[in-house]
């Protein structure tokens, strides 16, 4: 959810250990200052309360919405068609490797905090949460199957989410959708985390490109 025009970096770089003060356009009340780290990352604690009003996320017109939705549909259909042979091989490998369903459905939080069920290839054992409580996935998680390790490493397990895009639950690019129980924890711990609900979650995005599977609140903050 980018700004309509480029940010103007101020000349004062002597703030908070190399953080940079950035001016972001707010079309309702004028420009607002945003704190960005020297690495170019937004610092959530220093975002002003009204920062979101300066983004296109809340200003998308009907034509832009139609074009965006059309691109999402085209991209997701193309992805499914191009990867169909691979998906069939993965499906066979999952069935041969461990008992249980081929796909995994899990409740996630989407745009405007609407809940939906995300679709993924199953990468864990069927009793991964037999205790009934939601658990963060970790590096070397013993619940992950042999095939699951490979498809999680290569992100192949995420491809069925293209179906969620076709349903309108997700966009092709957007923030990673989280589980409701984790969203509540993250909203309490990270300022402005709830602002992510202004847009649809995505099959890919900053988190998927720059980070492995999130396993903690600090990962989510990053």
CSV table of N, CA and C in Angstrom, one decimal, residues 104-166:
chain,number,residue,atom,x,y,z
A,104,UNK,N,-4.7,-28.4,3.8
A,104,UNK,CA,-4.8,-27.9,5.2
A,104,UNK,C,-5.6,-26.6,5.1
A,105,UNK,N,-6.7,-26.6,5.8
A,105,UNK,CA,-7.5,-25.4,5.9
A,105,UNK,C,-7.4,-24.8,7.3
A,106,UNK,N,-7.1,-23.5,7.4
A,106,UNK,CA,-6.9,-22.9,8.7
A,106,UNK,C,-7.5,-21.5,8.6
A,107,UNK,N,-8.2,-21.1,9.7
A,107,UNK,CA,-8.8,-19.8,9.8
A,107,UNK,C,-7.7,-18.7,9.9
A,108,UNK,N,-7.9,-17.6,9.1
A,108,UNK,CA,-7.0,-16.5,9.1
A,108,UNK,C,-7.8,-15.2,9.1
A,109,UNK,N,-7.1,-14.1,9.4
A,109,UNK,CA,-7.8,-12.8,9.4
A,109,UNK,C,-7.4,-12.0,8.1
A,110,UNK,N,-8.4,-11.5,7.4
A,110,UNK,CA,-8.2,-10.8,6.2
A,110,UNK,C,-8.6,-9.3,6.3
A,111,UNK,N,-8.9,-8.8,5.1
A,111,UNK,CA,-9.2,-7.4,5.0
A,111,UNK,C,-10.4,-7.0,5.9
A,112,UNK,N,-10.3,-5.8,6.6
A,112,UNK,CA,-11.3,-5.4,7.5
A,112,UNK,C,-11.6,-6.4,8.6
A,113,UNK,N,-10.6,-7.2,8.9
A,113,UNK,CA,-10.6,-8.2,10.0
A,113,UNK,C,-11.6,-9.3,9.8
A,114,UNK,N,-12.0,-9.5,8.5
A,114,UNK,CA,-12.9,-10.5,8.1
A,114,UNK,C,-12.2,-11.9,8.1
A,115,UNK,N,-12.7,-12.9,8.7
A,115,UNK,CA,-12.1,-14.2,8.8
A,115,UNK,C,-12.4,-15.0,7.6
A,116,UNK,N,-11.4,-15.8,7.2
A,116,UNK,CA,-11.6,-16.7,6.1
A,116,UNK,C,-10.7,-18.0,6.3
A,117,UNK,N,-10.9,-19.0,5.5
A,117,UNK,CA,-10.1,-20.2,5.7
A,117,UNK,C,-9.1,-20.3,4.5
A,118,UNK,N,-7.8,-20.3,4.9
A,118,UNK,CA,-6.8,-20.3,4.0
A,118,UNK,C,-6.5,-21.8,3.5
A,119,UNK,N,-6.1,-21.9,2.3
A,119,UNK,CA,-5.9,-23.3,1.8
A,119,UNK,C,-4.4,-23.5,1.5
A,120,UNK,N,-3.8,-24.5,2.0
A,120,UNK,CA,-2.4,-24.8,1.8
A,120,UNK,C,-2.2,-26.3,1.6
A,121,UNK,N,-1.1,-26.8,1.0
A,121,UNK,CA,-0.8,-28.2,1.1
A,121,UNK,C,-0.4,-28.5,2.5
A,122,UNK,N,-0.8,-29.7,3.0
A,122,UNK,CA,-0.5,-30.0,4.4
A,122,UNK,C,1.0,-30.4,4.5
A,123,UNK,N,1.7,-29.7,5.4
A,123,UNK,CA,3.1,-29.9,5.6
A,123,UNK,C,3.4,-30.5,7.0
A,124,UNK,N,2.4,-30.6,7.8
A,124,UNK,CA,2.6,-31.1,9.2
A,124,UNK,C,1.8,-32.4,9.4
A,125,UNK,N,2.1,-33.1,10.5
A,125,UNK,CA,1.3,-34.3,10.8
A,125,UNK,C,-0.1,-33.8,11.2
A,126,UNK,N,-1.0,-34.8,11.1
A,126,UNK,CA,-2.4,-34.4,11.4
A,126,UNK,C,-2.7,-34.1,12.8
A,127,UNK,N,-1.9,-34.5,13.7
A,127,UNK,CA,-2.1,-34.1,15.1
A,127,UNK,C,-1.1,-33.0,15.6
A,128,UNK,N,-0.8,-32.1,14.7
A,128,UNK,CA,0.2,-31.0,15.0
A,128,UNK,C,-0.2,-30.2,16.2
A,129,UNK,N,-1.5,-30.0,16.4
A,129,UNK,CA,-2.0,-29.2,17.5
A,129,UNK,C,-3.0,-30.0,18.3
A,130,UNK,N,-2.6,-31.2,18.7
A,130,UNK,CA,-3.6,-32.1,19.4
A,130,UNK,C,-3.9,-31.6,20.7
A,131,UNK,N,-3.1,-30.7,21.3
A,131,UNK,CA,-3.4,-30.1,22.6
A,131,UNK,C,-4.5,-29.1,22.5
A,132,UNK,N,-4.8,-28.7,21.3
A,132,UNK,CA,-5.9,-27.7,21.1
A,132,UNK,C,-5.5,-26.3,21.1
A,133,UNK,N,-4.3,-26.0,21.5
A,133,UNK,CA,-3.8,-24.6,21.5
A,133,UNK,C,-3.0,-24.2,20.3
A,134,UNK,N,-3.1,-23.0,19.8
A,134,UNK,CA,-2.3,-22.6,18.6
A,134,UNK,C,-0.9,-22.4,19.0
A,135,UNK,N,0.0,-23.0,18.2
A,135,UNK,CA,1.5,-23.0,18.5
A,135,UNK,C,2.2,-22.4,17.3
A,136,UNK,N,3.1,-21.4,17.5
A,136,UNK,CA,4.0,-20.9,16.5
A,136,UNK,C,4.8,-22.0,15.9
A,137,UNK,N,4.9,-22.0,14.6
A,137,UNK,CA,5.9,-23.0,13.9
A,137,UNK,C,7.3,-22.5,14.2
A,138,UNK,N,8.2,-23.4,14.3
A,138,UNK,CA,9.6,-23.1,14.6
A,138,UNK,C,10.6,-23.7,13.7
A,139,UNK,N,11.8,-23.3,13.6
A,139,UNK,CA,12.8,-23.9,12.8
A,139,UNK,C,13.1,-25.3,13.3
A,140,UNK,N,13.1,-26.3,12.4
A,140,UNK,CA,13.3,-27.7,12.8
A,140,UNK,C,12.1,-28.3,13.5
A,141,UNK,N,10.9,-27.7,13.3
A,141,UNK,CA,9.7,-28.2,14.0
A,141,UNK,C,9.5,-29.7,13.8
A,142,UNK,N,9.4,-30.4,14.8
A,142,UNK,CA,9.2,-31.9,14.7
A,142,UNK,C,7.9,-32.3,14.1
A,143,UNK,N,6.9,-31.3,14.1
A,143,UNK,CA,5.6,-31.6,13.5
A,143,UNK,C,5.6,-31.7,12.0
A,144,UNK,N,6.6,-31.1,11.4
A,144,UNK,CA,6.7,-31.0,10.0
A,144,UNK,C,7.1,-32.4,9.4
A,145,UNK,N,6.4,-32.8,8.3
A,145,UNK,CA,6.8,-34.1,7.7
A,145,UNK,C,8.0,-33.9,6.8
A,146,UNK,N,8.5,-35.1,6.2
A,146,UNK,CA,9.6,-35.0,5.3
A,146,UNK,C,9.3,-34.2,4.1
A,147,UNK,N,8.2,-34.5,3.5
A,147,UNK,CA,7.8,-33.7,2.3
A,147,UNK,C,7.5,-32.3,2.7
A,148,UNK,N,6.9,-32.1,3.9
A,148,UNK,CA,6.5,-30.8,4.4
A,148,UNK,C,7.7,-29.9,4.5
A,149,UNK,N,8.9,-30.4,4.9
A,149,UNK,CA,10.1,-29.6,5.0
A,149,UNK,C,10.5,-29.0,3.7
A,150,UNK,N,10.4,-29.8,2.6
A,150,UNK,CA,10.7,-29.4,1.3
A,150,UNK,C,9.8,-28.3,0.8
A,151,UNK,N,8.5,-28.6,0.9
A,151,UNK,CA,7.5,-27.7,0.3
A,151,UNK,C,7.4,-26.4,1.1
A,152,UNK,N,7.7,-26.4,2.4
A,152,UNK,CA,7.8,-25.2,3.2
A,152,UNK,C,9.0,-24.4,2.8
A,153,UNK,N,10.1,-25.1,2.6
A,153,UNK,CA,11.4,-24.4,2.2
A,153,UNK,C,11.2,-23.7,0.9
A,154,UNK,N,10.6,-24.3,-0.1
A,154,UNK,CA,10.4,-23.8,-1.4
A,154,UNK,C,9.1,-23.0,-1.6
A,155,UNK,N,8.3,-22.9,-0.5
A,155,UNK,CA,7.0,-22.2,-0.5
A,155,UNK,C,6.0,-22.9,-1.5
A,156,UNK,N,6.2,-24.1,-1.9
A,156,UNK,CA,5.2,-24.7,-2.7
A,156,UNK,C,3.9,-25.0,-2.0
A,157,UNK,N,4.0,-25.1,-0.7
A,157,UNK,CA,2.8,-25.3,0.1
A,157,UNK,C,1.8,-24.2,0.0
A,158,UNK,N,2.3,-23.0,-0.3
A,158,UNK,CA,1.5,-21.8,-0.4
A,158,UNK,C,0.7,-21.6,-1.7
A,159,UNK,N,1.1,-22.4,-2.7
A,159,UNK,CA,0.5,-22.2,-4.1
A,159,UNK,C,-1.0,-22.3,-4.1
A,160,UNK,N,-1.6,-23.3,-3.3
A,160,UNK,CA,-3.1,-23.4,-3.3
A,160,UNK,C,-3.8,-22.2,-2.9
A,161,UNK,N,-3.1,-21.2,-2.3
A,161,UNK,CA,-3.7,-20.0,-1.9
A,161,UNK,C,-4.2,-19.2,-3.1
A,162,UNK,N,-3.7,-19.6,-4.3
A,162,UNK,CA,-4.2,-18.9,-5.5
A,162,UNK,C,-5.8,-19.1,-5.6
A,163,UNK,N,-6.3,-20.2,-5.0
A,163,UNK,CA,-7.7,-20.4,-5.0
A,163,UNK,C,-8.4,-19.4,-4.0
A,164,UNK,N,-7.7,-19.1,-2.9
A,164,UNK,CA,-8.2,-18.0,-2.1
A,164,UNK,C,-8.3,-16.7,-2.8
A,165,UNK,N,-7.3,-16.4,-3.7
A,165,UNK,CA,-7.3,-15.2,-4.5
A,165,UNK,C,-8.5,-15.2,-5.4
A,166,UNK,N,-8.8,-16.3,-6.1
A,166,UNK,CA,-9.9,-16.4,-7.0
A,166,UNK,C,-11.2,-16.2,-6.2
